[in-house]
């Protein structure tokens, strides 16, 4: 009977952990941008790839953190990270030099010395339907939520910011069109024969930028007949579903304020939160609507009608304003409303990146404030 050789390739496969294929840094950044477009971030924010080692740079380990401190950077070095995804951008104010003098400059130095890239999504992750604010709503239990400030589509269906329409007779049409065509940032210029008050005229329609609009209006104002027949429309982009800053949550069943606080503490893993009772409210007051914003939510929450504002931090005077309007305020400290999302992010990105790289969450990252 012939001897059978053991299936050596299977022994090797069983005896070793599976080898993950590497991803090129630019390929990975493209995939991260697809997951949450940087265009969704606030205009003041600094998002995307912030530090890039010289190419080619391959990524085997993606390291997730809420804040990239020096302690967290050393952890990333020890764990052989190739790219750090820091929710908060460690580079925000422009750096005029990169030396060993300040801690943020040292982060850049250490990253480049160890060939570690740095990527930050920040408010892009606040806006997306599967992002930080959506995760925060899960602490309230069953509820429906809508963005407080909806994001709009990233590309406009039409060029320009305004549409201008006016009617002109044959006597003035050619001269006006000739001058309009000399104005930069004019697009979608069309003409259509129409009858106005029994007279044959031409309806002119065009799209233009804000800058070009001033020139078009100045031109048309030179002829009172044209000017008084002019209509100007603001071209608005349609909102993106379930996308935008903050959330207004309507609970399926009302909760007492005290139960709402306990749910939030449990979701965030916190022994304490700060609570300001709205005027006329008690711990037993019912809560049906909660307006929330991860991080610092004053500007996003202000003016929203709700029973409770939930965020990380608010200014003293904004808290006073909310309380005076009968709105209770729950403050959890800035990064405590964000950090817990990283565990969920790890699972979601593993699927999005097709399990191509190792993804780990920092164990050193923590909120700098504690109750003493």
mmCIF file of C-alpha atoms in Angstrom, residues 138-301:
data_model
loop_
_atom_site.group_PDB
_atom_site.id
_atom_site.type_symbol
_atom_site.label_atom_id
_atom_site.label_comp_id
_atom_site.label_asym_id
_atom_site.label_seq_id
_atom_site.Cartn_x
_atom_site.Cartn_y
_atom_site.Cartn_z
ATOM 1 C CA UNK A 138 -27.934 54.539 21.323
ATOM 2 C CA UNK A 139 -27.527 55.500 24.968
ATOM 3 C CA UNK A 140 -31.122 56.755 25.005
ATOM 4 C CA UNK A 141 -32.721 53.461 24.066
ATOM 5 C CA UNK A 142 -35.273 53.123 21.291
ATOM 6 C CA UNK A 143 -35.750 56.440 19.527
ATOM 7 C CA UNK A 144 -35.956 58.103 16.137
ATOM 8 C CA UNK A 145 -33.459 60.818 15.292
ATOM 9 C CA UNK A 146 -32.872 63.492 12.675
ATOM 10 C CA UNK A 147 -29.857 65.784 12.189
ATOM 11 C CA UNK A 148 -30.135 69.206 13.802
ATOM 12 C CA UNK A 149 -28.189 70.780 10.942
ATOM 13 C CA UNK A 150 -28.553 68.589 7.827
ATOM 14 C CA UNK A 151 -25.655 68.236 5.405
ATOM 15 C CA UNK A 152 -26.302 68.875 1.747
ATOM 16 C CA UNK A 153 -25.242 66.868 -1.284
ATOM 17 C CA UNK A 154 -21.539 67.188 -1.976
ATOM 18 C CA UNK A 155 -22.020 68.190 -5.610
ATOM 19 C CA UNK A 156 -24.644 70.612 -6.856
ATOM 20 C CA UNK A 157 -26.996 69.411 -9.613
ATOM 21 C CA UNK A 158 -26.402 72.744 -11.340
ATOM 22 C CA UNK A 159 -23.374 74.992 -11.620
ATOM 23 C CA UNK A 160 -23.290 78.294 -9.764
ATOM 24 C CA UNK A 161 -24.981 79.561 -6.633
ATOM 25 C CA UNK A 162 -27.810 81.580 -8.233
ATOM 26 C CA UNK A 163 -30.113 81.453 -11.232
ATOM 27 C CA UNK A 164 -31.102 84.700 -12.938
ATOM 28 C CA UNK A 165 -34.099 84.920 -15.271
ATOM 29 C CA UNK A 166 -35.397 87.927 -17.198
ATOM 30 C CA UNK A 167 -37.319 88.806 -20.358
ATOM 31 C CA UNK A 168 -35.953 91.014 -23.135
ATOM 32 C CA UNK A 169 -37.385 92.258 -26.421
ATOM 33 C CA UNK A 170 -35.567 91.942 -29.738
ATOM 34 C CA UNK A 171 -34.259 95.513 -29.490
ATOM 35 C CA UNK A 172 -32.210 94.837 -26.367
ATOM 36 C CA UNK A 173 -31.571 91.074 -26.509
ATOM 37 C CA UNK A 174 -28.358 90.873 -28.564
ATOM 38 C CA UNK A 175 -26.620 93.700 -26.708
ATOM 39 C CA UNK A 176 -27.481 92.253 -23.288
ATOM 40 C CA UNK A 177 -26.419 88.718 -24.219
ATOM 41 C CA UNK A 178 -23.126 89.979 -25.635
ATOM 42 C CA UNK A 179 -22.278 91.753 -22.375
ATOM 43 C CA UNK A 180 -23.424 88.832 -20.202
ATOM 44 C CA UNK A 181 -21.227 86.381 -22.098
ATOM 45 C CA UNK A 182 -18.202 88.525 -21.233
ATOM 46 C CA UNK A 183 -18.828 88.047 -17.479
ATOM 47 C CA UNK A 184 -16.756 85.210 -15.939
ATOM 48 C CA UNK A 185 -18.439 82.396 -13.949
ATOM 49 C CA UNK A 186 -21.629 82.374 -16.034
ATOM 50 C CA UNK A 187 -23.033 78.977 -17.048
ATOM 51 C CA UNK A 188 -26.168 77.265 -18.372
ATOM 52 C CA UNK A 189 -27.179 80.292 -20.458
ATOM 53 C CA UNK A 190 -30.413 79.521 -22.316
ATOM 54 C CA UNK A 191 -33.008 81.525 -24.264
ATOM 55 C CA UNK A 192 -36.665 80.703 -24.900
ATOM 56 C CA UNK A 193 -39.243 82.592 -27.029
ATOM 57 C CA UNK A 194 -42.214 83.721 -24.908
ATOM 58 C CA UNK A 195 -45.212 86.019 -25.228
ATOM 59 C CA UNK A 196 -45.490 88.659 -22.496
ATOM 60 C CA UNK A 197 -48.546 90.894 -22.408
ATOM 61 C CA UNK A 198 -49.173 90.189 -26.109
ATOM 62 C CA UNK A 199 -45.576 90.962 -27.154
ATOM 63 C CA UNK A 200 -42.996 88.536 -28.514
ATOM 64 C CA UNK A 201 -40.008 88.450 -26.158
ATOM 65 C CA UNK A 202 -37.161 86.144 -25.188
ATOM 66 C CA UNK A 203 -36.792 84.681 -21.706
ATOM 67 C CA UNK A 204 -33.132 84.446 -20.696
ATOM 68 C CA UNK A 205 -32.003 82.054 -17.958
ATOM 69 C CA UNK A 206 -28.485 81.682 -16.602
ATOM 70 C CA UNK A 207 -26.599 80.308 -13.620
ATOM 71 C CA UNK A 208 -23.847 82.312 -11.979
ATOM 72 C CA UNK A 209 -21.585 82.530 -8.946
ATOM 73 C CA UNK A 210 -22.134 85.003 -6.108
ATOM 74 C CA UNK A 211 -19.411 87.218 -7.574
ATOM 75 C CA UNK A 212 -20.876 87.107 -11.093
ATOM 76 C CA UNK A 213 -24.352 87.841 -9.729
ATOM 77 C CA UNK A 214 -23.255 91.321 -8.706
ATOM 78 C CA UNK A 215 -22.053 92.035 -12.236
ATOM 79 C CA UNK A 216 -25.223 90.642 -13.840
ATOM 80 C CA UNK A 217 -27.463 92.725 -11.566
ATOM 81 C CA UNK A 218 -25.365 95.834 -12.245
ATOM 82 C CA UNK A 219 -25.740 95.240 -15.989
ATOM 83 C CA UNK A 220 -29.489 94.641 -15.874
ATOM 84 C CA UNK A 221 -30.089 97.635 -13.607
ATOM 85 C CA UNK A 222 -28.942 99.912 -16.432
ATOM 86 C CA UNK A 223 -32.239 99.127 -18.183
ATOM 87 C CA UNK A 224 -35.297 99.580 -15.946
ATOM 88 C CA UNK A 225 -37.497 97.411 -18.196
ATOM 89 C CA UNK A 226 -35.094 94.479 -17.913
ATOM 90 C CA UNK A 227 -34.389 95.051 -14.233
ATOM 91 C CA UNK A 228 -38.043 95.015 -13.169
ATOM 92 C CA UNK A 229 -38.611 91.760 -15.041
ATOM 93 C CA UNK A 230 -35.672 90.014 -13.375
ATOM 94 C CA UNK A 231 -36.040 87.067 -10.985
ATOM 95 C CA UNK A 232 -33.144 85.728 -8.900
ATOM 96 C CA UNK A 233 -33.258 82.246 -7.390
ATOM 97 C CA UNK A 234 -30.858 80.815 -4.826
ATOM 98 C CA UNK A 235 -29.679 77.368 -5.944
ATOM 99 C CA UNK A 236 -29.764 75.147 -2.881
ATOM 100 C CA UNK A 237 -28.354 71.648 -2.715
ATOM 101 C CA UNK A 238 -30.771 68.967 -1.456
ATOM 102 C CA UNK A 239 -30.082 67.572 2.036
ATOM 103 C CA UNK A 240 -28.380 64.218 2.467
ATOM 104 C CA UNK A 241 -30.613 61.724 4.298
ATOM 105 C CA UNK A 242 -29.714 61.125 7.973
ATOM 106 C CA UNK A 243 -26.524 63.182 7.591
ATOM 107 C CA UNK A 244 -25.489 66.327 9.432
ATOM 108 C CA UNK A 245 -24.423 67.845 12.739
ATOM 109 C CA UNK A 246 -26.128 66.928 16.004
ATOM 110 C CA UNK A 247 -29.267 64.846 16.437
ATOM 111 C CA UNK A 248 -32.781 65.514 17.703
ATOM 112 C CA UNK A 249 -34.009 62.282 19.244
ATOM 113 C CA UNK A 250 -37.631 61.428 19.943
ATOM 114 C CA UNK A 251 -37.895 58.596 22.445
ATOM 115 C CA UNK A 252 -40.415 55.852 21.712
ATOM 116 C CA UNK A 253 -41.529 56.024 25.368
ATOM 117 C CA UNK A 254 -40.942 58.983 27.702
ATOM 118 C CA UNK A 255 -38.351 58.523 30.456
ATOM 119 C CA UNK A 256 -37.875 60.396 33.683
ATOM 120 C CA UNK A 257 -34.880 62.713 33.709
ATOM 121 C CA UNK A 258 -33.191 60.549 36.357
ATOM 122 C CA UNK A 259 -33.617 57.425 34.190
ATOM 123 C CA UNK A 260 -32.256 59.327 31.184
ATOM 124 C CA UNK A 261 -29.154 60.265 33.190
ATOM 125 C CA UNK A 262 -28.631 56.653 34.277
ATOM 126 C CA UNK A 263 -28.924 55.377 30.721
ATOM 127 C CA UNK A 264 -26.337 57.869 29.508
ATOM 128 C CA UNK A 265 -23.938 56.974 32.326
ATOM 129 C CA UNK A 266 -24.299 53.298 31.488
ATOM 130 C CA UNK A 267 -23.752 53.840 27.769
ATOM 131 C CA UNK A 268 -20.645 55.965 28.317
ATOM 132 C CA UNK A 269 -19.314 53.901 31.215
ATOM 133 C CA UNK A 270 -19.217 56.911 33.538
ATOM 134 C CA UNK A 271 -19.823 56.985 37.309
ATOM 135 C CA UNK A 272 -20.746 60.675 37.185
ATOM 136 C CA UNK A 273 -22.090 63.304 34.797
ATOM 137 C CA UNK A 274 -22.909 66.973 35.361
ATOM 138 C CA UNK A 275 -26.591 67.925 35.366
ATOM 139 C CA UNK A 276 -28.318 71.296 35.217
ATOM 140 C CA UNK A 277 -32.072 71.190 35.842
ATOM 141 C CA UNK A 278 -34.196 73.346 33.579
ATOM 142 C CA UNK A 279 -36.426 75.877 35.276
ATOM 143 C CA UNK A 280 -39.544 74.101 36.539
ATOM 144 C CA UNK A 281 -38.005 70.641 36.022
ATOM 145 C CA UNK A 282 -37.233 67.902 38.532
ATOM 146 C CA UNK A 283 -35.489 64.533 38.336
ATOM 147 C CA UNK A 284 -38.913 62.970 37.771
ATOM 148 C CA UNK A 285 -39.843 65.280 34.885
ATOM 149 C CA UNK A 286 -40.643 63.346 31.682
ATOM 150 C CA UNK A 287 -38.160 63.400 28.822
ATOM 151 C CA UNK A 288 -39.473 62.830 25.301
ATOM 152 C CA UNK A 289 -37.063 64.843 23.108
ATOM 153 C CA UNK A 290 -33.283 64.978 23.512
ATOM 154 C CA UNK A 291 -31.045 67.204 21.416
ATOM 155 C CA UNK A 292 -27.482 65.936 21.426
ATOM 156 C CA UNK A 293 -24.088 66.686 19.989
ATOM 157 C CA UNK A 294 -20.875 64.826 20.766
ATOM 158 C CA UNK A 295 -17.982 66.950 22.014
ATOM 159 C CA UNK A 296 -18.668 70.653 22.428
ATOM 160 C CA UNK A 297 -22.272 71.174 21.403
ATOM 161 C CA UNK A 298 -23.232 74.746 22.260
ATOM 162 C CA UNK A 299 -23.305 76.119 18.713
ATOM 163 C CA UNK A 300 -25.117 73.053 17.350
ATOM 164 C CA UNK A 301 -27.737 72.765 20.116
#
